[in-house]
Amino acid sequence: MNEVAAIVVTYNRKELLKKCIKKLQNQTVPLDILVIDNGSTDGTAELFDNKEEFIRYFNTGSNLGGAGGFNYGMKKALALGYDFFWMMDDDTMPYDNALEELLVAKNELKEFGFLSSIAEWQDGSLCNMNIQRTSILNKNLDLGKKYNAVIMATFVSFFVSREMVEKYGFPIKDFIIWSDDLEYSRRISKDNPCYAVSMSRVVHEMKSNAKVGIENDSDDRLWRYKLVYRNEVFVFRREGIKGWIYLLLRMVYHSFKILLKTPQGKAKKIILIWKSFFDGIKFKPVIETEKEQKS
């Protein structure tokens, strides 16, 4: 068994998963791969027989969402005894030296809460949804610096030690999707220095790098925004006055964008935003810890 486990969460994206695994197998340093399948129905399970060395496949039995999948995967990795967890979605394609550079950072920095790779889109530009936050309001990274101090990062190449997981627990599965990584990374960074590692790169193979917002998204995707706004309120309400100012400005700004850009159904979307905002104020999800798992 290697000391690092790559935790890859997947759901009905077999071809992307195969490509991701190939990229992981091409890493310049050894690692194990834990595939966490959220109950795929596209034949993903048929790719694995748990006989291939260094790859372990786990089927959650149902779609737990990204948050539930990472929660499940980290528990498995902890129980199996890995020292470091490298977390990613199935559309994350690491450069061959991505893990090597994270391990270099681990050895040079010595003390850190988490490390995060730089995520590019398919054309080489920064992937907009994966730029780490350097403060509550800023995402400014100096890629000329080897390491940038950050407070929030996504699970598109997120590196954390067993020690941190034992201390801070697991991602909140009740989030289902979106912002579970922001909450988890911030949970750690409040007490520990954390870094974006400029030399560690991955490609986030999304279909588009354009920012999609509720104002121009289709009605069949609105359920996602209920979770987005609710979860973000939980994340940022814990930041005190700055967090509340950020949230209120964000809600007002998004409401105005709907008024200006949404051709029809404006009221429906604005009501959704503010209902989700108040849902977030009342939201009290369970934060599971390693200690609770043993009790």
PDB file of C-alpha atoms in Angstrom:
ATOM      1  CA  MET A   1       0.000   0.000   0.000  1.00  0.00           C
ATOM      2  CA  ASN A   2       1.270   3.480  -0.881  1.00  0.00           C
ATOM      3  CA  GLU A   3       1.051   6.425   1.514  1.00  0.00           C
ATOM      4  CA  VAL A   4      -1.158   8.533  -0.800  1.00  0.00           C
ATOM      5  CA  ALA A   5      -4.674   7.603  -1.863  1.00  0.00           C
ATOM      6  CA  ALA A   6      -6.290   9.487  -4.728  1.00  0.00           C
ATOM      7  CA  ILE A   7     -10.013   9.663  -3.930  1.00  0.00           C
ATOM      8  CA  VAL A   8     -11.978   9.978  -7.177  1.00  0.00           C
ATOM      9  CA  VAL A   9     -15.744  10.512  -6.960  1.00  0.00           C
ATOM     10  CA  THR A  10     -17.706   9.535 -10.066  1.00  0.00           C
ATOM     11  CA  TYR A  11     -21.270   9.278 -11.309  1.00  0.00           C
ATOM     12  CA  ASN A  12     -22.266   8.120 -14.792  1.00  0.00           C
ATOM     13  CA  ARG A  13     -19.160   9.469 -16.522  1.00  0.00           C
ATOM     14  CA  LYS A  14     -17.345   6.262 -17.351  1.00  0.00           C
ATOM     15  CA  GLU A  15     -15.243   7.645 -20.204  1.00  0.00           C
ATOM     16  CA  LEU A  16     -14.027  10.620 -18.180  1.00  0.00           C
ATOM     17  CA  LEU A  17     -13.269   8.327 -15.260  1.00  0.00           C
ATOM     18  CA  LYS A  18     -11.168   6.033 -17.447  1.00  0.00           C
ATOM     19  CA  LYS A  19      -9.171   9.041 -18.628  1.00  0.00           C
ATOM     20  CA  CYS A  20      -8.736  10.332 -15.067  1.00  0.00           C
ATOM     21  CA  ILE A  21      -7.473   6.950 -13.870  1.00  0.00           C
ATOM     22  CA  LYS A  22      -5.011   6.791 -16.744  1.00  0.00           C
ATOM     23  CA  LYS A  23      -3.653  10.200 -15.718  1.00  0.00           C
ATOM     24  CA  LEU A  24      -3.297   8.983 -12.138  1.00  0.00           C
ATOM     25  CA  GLN A  25      -1.483   5.856 -13.273  1.00  0.00           C
ATOM     26  CA  ASN A  26       0.958   8.091 -15.182  1.00  0.00           C
ATOM     27  CA  GLN A  27       2.005  10.003 -12.044  1.00  0.00           C
ATOM     28  CA  THR A  28       5.741  10.209 -11.465  1.00  0.00           C
ATOM     29  CA  VAL A  29       5.343   8.985  -7.868  1.00  0.00           C
ATOM     30  CA  PRO A  30       3.420   5.915  -6.680  1.00  0.00           C
ATOM     31  CA  LEU A  31      -0.086   6.166  -5.267  1.00  0.00           C
ATOM     32  CA  ASP A  32      -3.217   4.117  -4.737  1.00  0.00           C
ATOM     33  CA  ILE A  33      -6.552   4.991  -6.322  1.00  0.00           C
ATOM     34  CA  LEU A  34      -9.898   4.771  -4.538  1.00  0.00           C
ATOM     35  CA  VAL A  35     -12.809   5.056  -6.954  1.00  0.00           C
ATOM     36  CA  ILE A  36     -16.012   6.128  -5.201  1.00  0.00           C
ATOM     37  CA  ASP A  37     -18.949   5.382  -7.489  1.00  0.00           C
ATOM     38  CA  ASN A  38     -22.169   7.176  -6.544  1.00  0.00           C
ATOM     39  CA  GLY A  39     -24.341   4.375  -7.899  1.00  0.00           C
ATOM     40  CA  SER A  40     -23.589   4.823 -11.613  1.00  0.00           C
ATOM     41  CA  THR A  41     -25.875   3.099 -14.114  1.00  0.00           C
ATOM     42  CA  ASP A  42     -23.619   3.448 -17.177  1.00  0.00           C
ATOM     43  CA  GLY A  43     -21.520   0.326 -16.627  1.00  0.00           C
ATOM     44  CA  THR A  44     -18.847   2.004 -14.504  1.00  0.00           C
ATOM     45  CA  ALA A  45     -18.806  -0.926 -12.072  1.00  0.00           C
ATOM     46  CA  GLU A  46     -17.878  -3.295 -14.912  1.00  0.00           C
ATOM     47  CA  LEU A  47     -14.519  -1.519 -15.264  1.00  0.00           C
ATOM     48  CA  PHE A  48     -13.350  -2.852 -11.918  1.00  0.00           C
ATOM     49  CA  ASP A  49     -12.965  -6.238 -10.314  1.00  0.00           C
ATOM     50  CA  ASN A  50     -10.828  -5.093  -7.353  1.00  0.00           C
ATOM     51  CA  LYS A  51      -8.039  -7.328  -8.610  1.00  0.00           C
ATOM     52  CA  GLU A  52      -5.950  -4.593 -10.208  1.00  0.00           C
ATOM     53  CA  GLU A  53      -3.135  -3.599  -7.912  1.00  0.00           C
ATOM     54  CA  PHE A  54      -3.340  -0.115  -6.382  1.00  0.00           C
ATOM     55  CA  ILE A  55      -6.962   0.483  -7.510  1.00  0.00           C
ATOM     56  CA  ARG A  56      -9.872  -0.036  -5.143  1.00  0.00           C
ATOM     57  CA  TYR A  57     -13.476   0.374  -6.257  1.00  0.00           C
ATOM     58  CA  PHE A  58     -16.354   1.209  -3.920  1.00  0.00           C
ATOM     59  CA  ASN A  59     -20.000   1.635  -4.905  1.00  0.00           C
ATOM     60  CA  THR A  60     -22.008   3.767  -2.499  1.00  0.00           C
ATOM     61  CA  GLY A  61     -25.219   2.114  -3.700  1.00  0.00           C
ATOM     62  CA  SER A  62     -26.974   5.389  -4.472  1.00  0.00           C
ATOM     63  CA  ASN A  63     -26.204   8.905  -5.633  1.00  0.00           C
ATOM     64  CA  LEU A  64     -24.957  10.696  -2.518  1.00  0.00           C
ATOM     65  CA  GLY A  65     -23.943  13.796  -4.457  1.00  0.00           C
ATOM     66  CA  GLY A  66     -20.385  15.038  -4.610  1.00  0.00           C
ATOM     67  CA  ALA A  67     -20.392  15.940  -0.910  1.00  0.00           C
ATOM     68  CA  GLY A  68     -21.629  12.512   0.118  1.00  0.00           C
ATOM     69  CA  GLY A  69     -19.166  10.815  -2.206  1.00  0.00           C
ATOM     70  CA  PHE A  70     -16.156  12.622  -0.756  1.00  0.00           C
ATOM     71  CA  ASN A  71     -17.437  12.029   2.768  1.00  0.00           C
ATOM     72  CA  TYR A  72     -17.689   8.308   1.979  1.00  0.00           C
ATOM     73  CA  GLY A  73     -14.302   8.206   0.265  1.00  0.00           C
ATOM     74  CA  MET A  74     -12.418   9.938   3.055  1.00  0.00           C
ATOM     75  CA  LYS A  75     -13.885   7.560   5.616  1.00  0.00           C
ATOM     76  CA  LYS A  76     -12.732   4.615   3.505  1.00  0.00           C
ATOM     77  CA  ALA A  77      -9.235   6.055   3.068  1.00  0.00           C
ATOM     78  CA  LEU A  78      -8.951   6.719   6.784  1.00  0.00           C
ATOM     79  CA  ALA A  79     -10.088   3.205   7.696  1.00  0.00           C
ATOM     80  CA  LEU A  80      -7.644   1.685   5.212  1.00  0.00           C
ATOM     81  CA  GLY A  81      -4.739   3.513   6.833  1.00  0.00           C
ATOM     82  CA  TYR A  82      -3.540   5.974   4.183  1.00  0.00           C
ATOM     83  CA  ASP A  83      -1.398   8.894   5.348  1.00  0.00           C
ATOM     84  CA  PHE A  84      -2.454  11.416   2.691  1.00  0.00           C
ATOM     85  CA  PHE A  85      -5.658  11.933   0.705  1.00  0.00           C
ATOM     86  CA  TRP A  86      -5.678  13.479  -2.780  1.00  0.00           C
ATOM     87  CA  MET A  87      -9.251  14.378  -3.673  1.00  0.00           C
ATOM     88  CA  MET A  88     -10.713  15.015  -7.114  1.00  0.00           C
ATOM     89  CA  ASP A  89     -13.741  14.648  -9.371  1.00  0.00           C
ATOM     90  CA  ASP A  90     -13.725  12.239 -12.294  1.00  0.00           C
ATOM     91  CA  ASP A  91     -13.179  15.080 -14.784  1.00  0.00           C
ATOM     92  CA  THR A  92      -9.896  16.121 -13.119  1.00  0.00           C
ATOM     93  CA  MET A  93      -6.900  15.323 -15.320  1.00  0.00           C
ATOM     94  CA  PRO A  94      -3.622  15.784 -13.405  1.00  0.00           C
ATOM     95  CA  TYR A  95      -0.354  16.602 -15.126  1.00  0.00           C
ATOM     96  CA  ASP A  96       2.080  13.712 -14.742  1.00  0.00           C
ATOM     97  CA  ASN A  97       4.025  15.543 -11.997  1.00  0.00           C
ATOM     98  CA  ALA A  98       1.003  16.990 -10.163  1.00  0.00           C
ATOM     99  CA  LEU A  99       1.312  14.707  -7.145  1.00  0.00           C
ATOM    100  CA  GLU A 100       5.101  14.921  -7.126  1.00  0.00           C
ATOM    101  CA  GLU A 101       4.887  18.709  -6.807  1.00  0.00           C
ATOM    102  CA  LEU A 102       2.363  18.405  -3.968  1.00  0.00           C
ATOM    103  CA  LEU A 103       4.765  16.093  -2.147  1.00  0.00           C
ATOM    104  CA  VAL A 104       7.627  18.536  -2.735  1.00  0.00           C
ATOM    105  CA  ALA A 105       5.446  21.235  -1.180  1.00  0.00           C
ATOM    106  CA  LYS A 106       4.603  18.919   1.719  1.00  0.00           C
ATOM    107  CA  ASN A 107       8.280  18.393   2.474  1.00  0.00           C
ATOM    108  CA  GLU A 108       9.282  22.039   2.039  1.00  0.00           C
ATOM    109  CA  LEU A 109       6.383  23.608   3.925  1.00  0.00           C
ATOM    110  CA  LYS A 110       6.294  20.944   6.661  1.00  0.00           C
ATOM    111  CA  GLU A 111       3.301  22.515   8.423  1.00  0.00           C
ATOM    112  CA  PHE A 112       0.098  23.054   6.447  1.00  0.00           C
ATOM    113  CA  GLY A 113      -3.594  22.349   6.632  1.00  0.00           C
ATOM    114  CA  PHE A 114      -4.195  21.515   2.988  1.00  0.00           C
ATOM    115  CA  LEU A 115      -2.540  21.939  -0.388  1.00  0.00           C
ATOM    116  CA  SER A 116      -4.353  22.690  -3.639  1.00  0.00           C
ATOM    117  CA  SER A 117      -3.236  22.406  -7.256  1.00  0.00           C
ATOM    118  CA  ILE A 118      -3.789  25.051  -9.911  1.00  0.00           C
ATOM    119  CA  ALA A 119      -6.713  23.998 -12.100  1.00  0.00           C
ATOM    120  CA  GLU A 120      -6.645  24.897 -15.767  1.00  0.00           C
ATOM    121  CA  TRP A 121      -9.401  24.619 -18.317  1.00  0.00           C
ATOM    122  CA  GLN A 122      -8.882  22.751 -21.582  1.00  0.00           C
ATOM    123  CA  ASP A 123      -7.381  25.769 -23.350  1.00  0.00           C
ATOM    124  CA  GLY A 124      -4.763  26.358 -20.639  1.00  0.00           C
ATOM    125  CA  SER A 125      -6.517  29.292 -18.984  1.00  0.00           C
ATOM    126  CA  LEU A 126      -7.390  29.159 -15.298  1.00  0.00           C
ATOM    127  CA  CYS A 127     -10.592  27.256 -14.594  1.00  0.00           C
ATOM    128  CA  ASN A 128     -12.909  29.926 -13.219  1.00  0.00           C
ATOM    129  CA  MET A 129     -14.731  27.742 -10.717  1.00  0.00           C
ATOM    130  CA  ASN A 130     -11.543  26.391  -9.147  1.00  0.00           C
ATOM    131  CA  ILE A 131      -9.523  29.522  -8.384  1.00  0.00           C
ATOM    132  CA  GLN A 132      -8.623  29.401  -4.706  1.00  0.00           C
ATOM    133  CA  ARG A 133      -9.723  32.190  -2.372  1.00  0.00           C
ATOM    134  CA  THR A 134      -6.982  34.204  -0.717  1.00  0.00           C
ATOM    135  CA  SER A 135      -9.564  35.968   1.475  1.00  0.00           C
ATOM    136  CA  ILE A 136     -13.325  36.076   1.830  1.00  0.00           C
ATOM    137  CA  LEU A 137     -13.642  38.476  -1.109  1.00  0.00           C
ATOM    138  CA  ASN A 138     -10.527  37.786  -3.183  1.00  0.00           C
ATOM    139  CA  LYS A 139      -9.276  35.083  -5.526  1.00  0.00           C
ATOM    140  CA  ASN A 140      -6.061  36.775  -6.551  1.00  0.00           C
ATOM    141  CA  LEU A 141      -3.208  34.308  -7.012  1.00  0.00           C
ATOM    142  CA  ASP A 142       0.341  35.222  -7.939  1.00  0.00           C
ATOM    143  CA  LEU A 143       1.271  32.241 -10.100  1.00  0.00           C
ATOM    144  CA  GLY A 144       4.848  33.495 -10.167  1.00  0.00           C
ATOM    145  CA  LYS A 145       5.084  32.500  -6.504  1.00  0.00           C
ATOM    146  CA  LYS A 146       5.747  28.889  -5.682  1.00  0.00           C
ATOM    147  CA  TYR A 147       3.165  28.855  -2.883  1.00  0.00           C
ATOM    148  CA  ASN A 148       0.189  31.147  -2.334  1.00  0.00           C
ATOM    149  CA  ALA A 149      -1.496  31.309   1.059  1.00  0.00           C
ATOM    150  CA  VAL A 150      -5.201  30.550   0.563  1.00  0.00           C
ATOM    151  CA  ILE A 151      -8.237  29.992   2.775  1.00  0.00           C
ATOM    152  CA  MET A 152     -10.618  28.109   0.471  1.00  0.00           C
ATOM    153  CA  ALA A 153     -10.160  25.609  -2.345  1.00  0.00           C
ATOM    154  CA  THR A 154     -12.231  23.105  -4.298  1.00  0.00           C
ATOM    155  CA  PHE A 155     -11.956  19.339  -4.427  1.00  0.00           C
ATOM    156  CA  VAL A 156     -10.379  19.509  -7.885  1.00  0.00           C
ATOM    157  CA  SER A 157      -6.979  18.306  -6.655  1.00  0.00           C
ATOM    158  CA  PHE A 158      -7.110  18.851  -2.903  1.00  0.00           C
ATOM    159  CA  PHE A 159      -4.351  17.303  -0.770  1.00  0.00           C
ATOM    160  CA  VAL A 160      -4.767  16.736   2.960  1.00  0.00           C
ATOM    161  CA  SER A 161      -3.082  14.612   5.616  1.00  0.00           C
ATOM    162  CA  ARG A 162      -4.553  11.907   7.784  1.00  0.00           C
ATOM    163  CA  GLU A 163      -3.715  14.072  10.794  1.00  0.00           C
ATOM    164  CA  MET A 164      -5.937  16.891   9.527  1.00  0.00           C
ATOM    165  CA  VAL A 165      -8.806  14.528   8.743  1.00  0.00           C
ATOM    166  CA  GLU A 166      -8.604  12.974  12.189  1.00  0.00           C
ATOM    167  CA  LYS A 167      -8.708  16.451  13.715  1.00  0.00           C
ATOM    168  CA  TYR A 168     -11.295  18.196  11.532  1.00  0.00           C
ATOM    169  CA  GLY A 169     -13.480  15.344  10.339  1.00  0.00           C
ATOM    170  CA  PHE A 170     -15.146  14.875   6.981  1.00  0.00           C
ATOM    171  CA  PRO A 171     -16.948  16.991   4.369  1.00  0.00           C
ATOM    172  CA  ILE A 172     -20.598  17.652   5.199  1.00  0.00           C
ATOM    173  CA  LYS A 173     -22.643  15.087   3.283  1.00  0.00           C
ATOM    174  CA  ASP A 174     -25.850  17.073   3.905  1.00  0.00           C
ATOM    175  CA  PHE A 175     -24.561  19.689   1.451  1.00  0.00           C
ATOM    176  CA  ILE A 176     -25.212  17.114  -1.335  1.00  0.00           C
ATOM    177  CA  ILE A 177     -23.510  19.258  -4.009  1.00  0.00           C
ATOM    178  CA  TRP A 178     -21.626  22.554  -4.140  1.00  0.00           C
ATOM    179  CA  SER A 179     -19.696  24.426  -1.461  1.00  0.00           C
ATOM    180  CA  ASP A 180     -18.880  21.295   0.544  1.00  0.00           C
ATOM    181  CA  ASP A 181     -15.254  21.835  -0.471  1.00  0.00           C
ATOM    182  CA  LEU A 182     -15.320  25.523   0.447  1.00  0.00           C
ATOM    183  CA  GLU A 183     -16.700  24.693   3.876  1.00  0.00           C
ATOM    184  CA  TYR A 184     -14.224  21.886   4.461  1.00  0.00           C
ATOM    185  CA  SER A 185     -11.178  23.844   3.324  1.00  0.00           C
ATOM    186  CA  ARG A 186     -12.219  26.824   5.438  1.00  0.00           C
ATOM    187  CA  ARG A 187     -12.766  24.578   8.452  1.00  0.00           C
ATOM    188  CA  ILE A 188      -9.105  23.647   8.192  1.00  0.00           C
ATOM    189  CA  SER A 189      -7.645  27.033   7.199  1.00  0.00           C
ATOM    190  CA  LYS A 190      -9.086  28.848  10.208  1.00  0.00           C
ATOM    191  CA  ASP A 191      -6.432  27.142  12.334  1.00  0.00           C
ATOM    192  CA  ASN A 192      -3.695  26.252   9.829  1.00  0.00           C
ATOM    193  CA  PRO A 193      -1.749  27.847   6.964  1.00  0.00           C
ATOM    194  CA  CYS A 194      -2.907  26.428   3.626  1.00  0.00           C
ATOM    195  CA  TYR A 195      -1.472  26.856   0.148  1.00  0.00           C
ATOM    196  CA  ALA A 196      -2.083  26.747  -3.574  1.00  0.00           C
ATOM    197  CA  VAL A 197       0.908  25.066  -5.207  1.00  0.00           C
ATOM    198  CA  SER A 198       1.725  26.779  -8.509  1.00  0.00           C
ATOM    199  CA  MET A 199       3.855  23.939  -9.880  1.00  0.00           C
ATOM    200  CA  SER A 200       1.134  21.332  -9.359  1.00  0.00           C
ATOM    201  CA  ARG A 201      -1.322  21.529 -12.253  1.00  0.00           C
ATOM    202  CA  VAL A 202      -4.459  19.707 -13.330  1.00  0.00           C
ATOM    203  CA  VAL A 203      -6.916  20.212 -16.162  1.00  0.00           C
ATOM    204  CA  HIS A 204     -10.565  20.401 -15.160  1.00  0.00           C
ATOM    205  CA  GLU A 205     -12.206  18.932 -18.215  1.00  0.00           C
ATOM    206  CA  MET A 206     -15.500  20.790 -18.043  1.00  0.00           C
ATOM    207  CA  LYS A 207     -17.511  21.450 -21.170  1.00  0.00           C
ATOM    208  CA  SER A 208     -17.296  25.204 -20.703  1.00  0.00           C
ATOM    209  CA  ASN A 209     -15.234  27.662 -18.684  1.00  0.00           C
ATOM    210  CA  ALA A 210     -17.916  30.340 -18.876  1.00  0.00           C
ATOM    211  CA  LYS A 211     -19.545  31.398 -15.649  1.00  0.00           C
ATOM    212  CA  VAL A 212     -23.138  30.148 -15.574  1.00  0.00           C
ATOM    213  CA  GLY A 213     -25.519  31.852 -13.179  1.00  0.00           C
ATOM    214  CA  ILE A 214     -29.115  31.453 -12.160  1.00  0.00           C
ATOM    215  CA  GLU A 215     -30.085  34.404 -14.354  1.00  0.00           C
ATOM    216  CA  ASN A 216     -29.497  32.481 -17.590  1.00  0.00           C
ATOM    217  CA  ASP A 217     -29.762  28.866 -16.469  1.00  0.00           C
ATOM    218  CA  SER A 218     -32.698  26.630 -17.376  1.00  0.00           C
ATOM    219  CA  ASP A 219     -35.592  25.775 -15.077  1.00  0.00           C
ATOM    220  CA  ASP A 220     -34.629  22.102 -14.893  1.00  0.00           C
ATOM    221  CA  ARG A 221     -31.405  23.102 -13.097  1.00  0.00           C
ATOM    222  CA  LEU A 222     -32.946  25.445 -10.531  1.00  0.00           C
ATOM    223  CA  TRP A 223     -32.952  22.769  -7.817  1.00  0.00           C
ATOM    224  CA  ARG A 224     -29.167  23.050  -7.805  1.00  0.00           C
ATOM    225  CA  TYR A 225     -29.310  26.726  -6.892  1.00  0.00           C
ATOM    226  CA  LYS A 226     -31.439  25.980  -3.843  1.00  0.00           C
ATOM    227  CA  LEU A 227     -28.468  24.023  -2.556  1.00  0.00           C
ATOM    228  CA  VAL A 228     -25.887  26.559  -3.775  1.00  0.00           C
ATOM    229  CA  TYR A 229     -27.367  29.511  -1.901  1.00  0.00           C
ATOM    230  CA  ARG A 230     -28.322  27.513   1.190  1.00  0.00           C
ATOM    231  CA  ASN A 231     -24.856  25.980   1.499  1.00  0.00           C
ATOM    232  CA  GLU A 232     -23.040  29.259   0.866  1.00  0.00           C
ATOM    233  CA  VAL A 233     -25.006  30.962   3.626  1.00  0.00           C
ATOM    234  CA  PHE A 234     -23.837  28.263   6.031  1.00  0.00           C
ATOM    235  CA  VAL A 235     -20.221  28.685   4.881  1.00  0.00           C
ATOM    236  CA  PHE A 236     -20.018  32.471   5.009  1.00  0.00           C
ATOM    237  CA  ARG A 237     -22.280  33.177   7.981  1.00  0.00           C
ATOM    238  CA  ARG A 238     -19.457  31.801  10.147  1.00  0.00           C
ATOM    239  CA  GLU A 239     -17.143  34.565   8.929  1.00  0.00           C
ATOM    240  CA  GLY A 240     -18.822  37.230  11.015  1.00  0.00           C
ATOM    241  CA  ILE A 241     -19.661  40.684   9.681  1.00  0.00           C
ATOM    242  CA  LYS A 242     -17.536  40.298   6.535  1.00  0.00           C
ATOM    243  CA  GLY A 243     -19.314  37.075   5.723  1.00  0.00           C
ATOM    244  CA  TRP A 244     -22.774  38.573   6.153  1.00  0.00           C
ATOM    245  CA  ILE A 245     -21.847  41.601   4.025  1.00  0.00           C
ATOM    246  CA  TYR A 246     -20.567  39.275   1.309  1.00  0.00           C
ATOM    247  CA  LEU A 247     -23.756  37.205   1.405  1.00  0.00           C
ATOM    248  CA  LEU A 248     -26.139  40.143   1.289  1.00  0.00           C
ATOM    249  CA  LEU A 249     -24.269  41.867  -1.525  1.00  0.00           C
ATOM    250  CA  ARG A 250     -24.182  38.578  -3.449  1.00  0.00           C
ATOM    251  CA  MET A 251     -27.917  37.989  -3.056  1.00  0.00           C
ATOM    252  CA  VAL A 252     -28.788  41.548  -4.097  1.00  0.00           C
ATOM    253  CA  TYR A 253     -26.388  41.409  -7.055  1.00  0.00           C
ATOM    254  CA  HIS A 254     -27.808  38.116  -8.288  1.00  0.00           C
ATOM    255  CA  SER A 255     -31.347  39.438  -7.900  1.00  0.00           C
ATOM    256  CA  PHE A 256     -30.484  42.446 -10.077  1.00  0.00           C
ATOM    257  CA  LYS A 257     -28.872  40.193 -12.693  1.00  0.00           C
ATOM    258  CA  ILE A 258     -32.114  38.238 -12.895  1.00  0.00           C
ATOM    259  CA  LEU A 259     -34.095  41.451 -13.379  1.00  0.00           C
ATOM    260  CA  LEU A 260     -31.763  42.546 -16.168  1.00  0.00           C
ATOM    261  CA  LYS A 261     -31.005  39.293 -17.979  1.00  0.00           C
ATOM    262  CA  THR A 262     -33.728  36.717 -17.350  1.00  0.00           C
ATOM    263  CA  PRO A 263     -36.311  36.828 -20.178  1.00  0.00           C
ATOM    264  CA  GLN A 264     -39.107  35.169 -18.202  1.00  0.00           C
ATOM    265  CA  GLY A 265     -39.708  33.706 -14.772  1.00  0.00           C
ATOM    266  CA  LYS A 266     -37.869  36.518 -12.976  1.00  0.00           C
ATOM    267  CA  ALA A 267     -40.029  36.379  -9.838  1.00  0.00           C
ATOM    268  CA  LYS A 268     -39.611  32.614  -9.520  1.00  0.00           C
ATOM    269  CA  LYS A 269     -35.830  32.865  -9.520  1.00  0.00           C
ATOM    270  CA  ILE A 270     -35.641  35.830  -7.156  1.00  0.00           C
ATOM    271  CA  ILE A 271     -37.955  34.090  -4.693  1.00  0.00           C
ATOM    272  CA  LEU A 272     -35.740  30.988  -4.911  1.00  0.00           C
ATOM    273  CA  ILE A 273     -32.640  33.028  -4.051  1.00  0.00           C
ATOM    274  CA  TRP A 274     -34.100  34.624  -0.973  1.00  0.00           C
ATOM    275  CA  LYS A 275     -35.931  31.525   0.248  1.00  0.00           C
ATOM    276  CA  SER A 276     -32.635  29.622  -0.019  1.00  0.00           C
ATOM    277  CA  PHE A 277     -30.914  32.458   1.852  1.00  0.00           C
ATOM    278  CA  PHE A 278     -33.270  32.053   4.801  1.00  0.00           C
ATOM    279  CA  ASP A 279     -33.020  28.264   4.549  1.00  0.00           C
ATOM    280  CA  GLY A 280     -29.270  28.715   4.935  1.00  0.00           C
ATOM    281  CA  ILE A 281     -29.715  30.758   8.094  1.00  0.00           C
ATOM    282  CA  LYS A 282     -31.685  27.870   9.631  1.00  0.00           C
ATOM    283  CA  PHE A 283     -29.486  25.123   8.160  1.00  0.00           C
ATOM    284  CA  LYS A 284     -27.733  23.026  10.838  1.00  0.00           C
ATOM    285  CA  PRO A 285     -25.948  20.170   9.063  1.00  0.00           C
ATOM    286  CA  VAL A 286     -24.047  17.461  10.884  1.00  0.00           C
ATOM    287  CA  ILE A 287     -20.253  17.734  10.891  1.00  0.00           C
ATOM    288  CA  GLU A 288     -18.932  14.225  11.363  1.00  0.00           C
ATOM    289  CA  THR A 289     -15.590  13.566  12.994  1.00  0.00           C
ATOM    290  CA  GLU A 290     -13.313  10.536  13.146  1.00  0.00           C
ATOM    291  CA  LYS A 291     -13.936  10.302  16.893  1.00  0.00           C
ATOM    292  CA  GLU A 292     -17.683   9.966  16.314  1.00  0.00           C
ATOM    293  CA  GLN A 293     -17.077   7.183  13.792  1.00  0.00           C
ATOM    294  CA  LYS A 294     -15.359   5.114  16.493  1.00  0.00           C
ATOM    295  CA  SER A 295     -18.000   5.715  19.165  1.00  0.00           C
TER     296      SER A 295
END
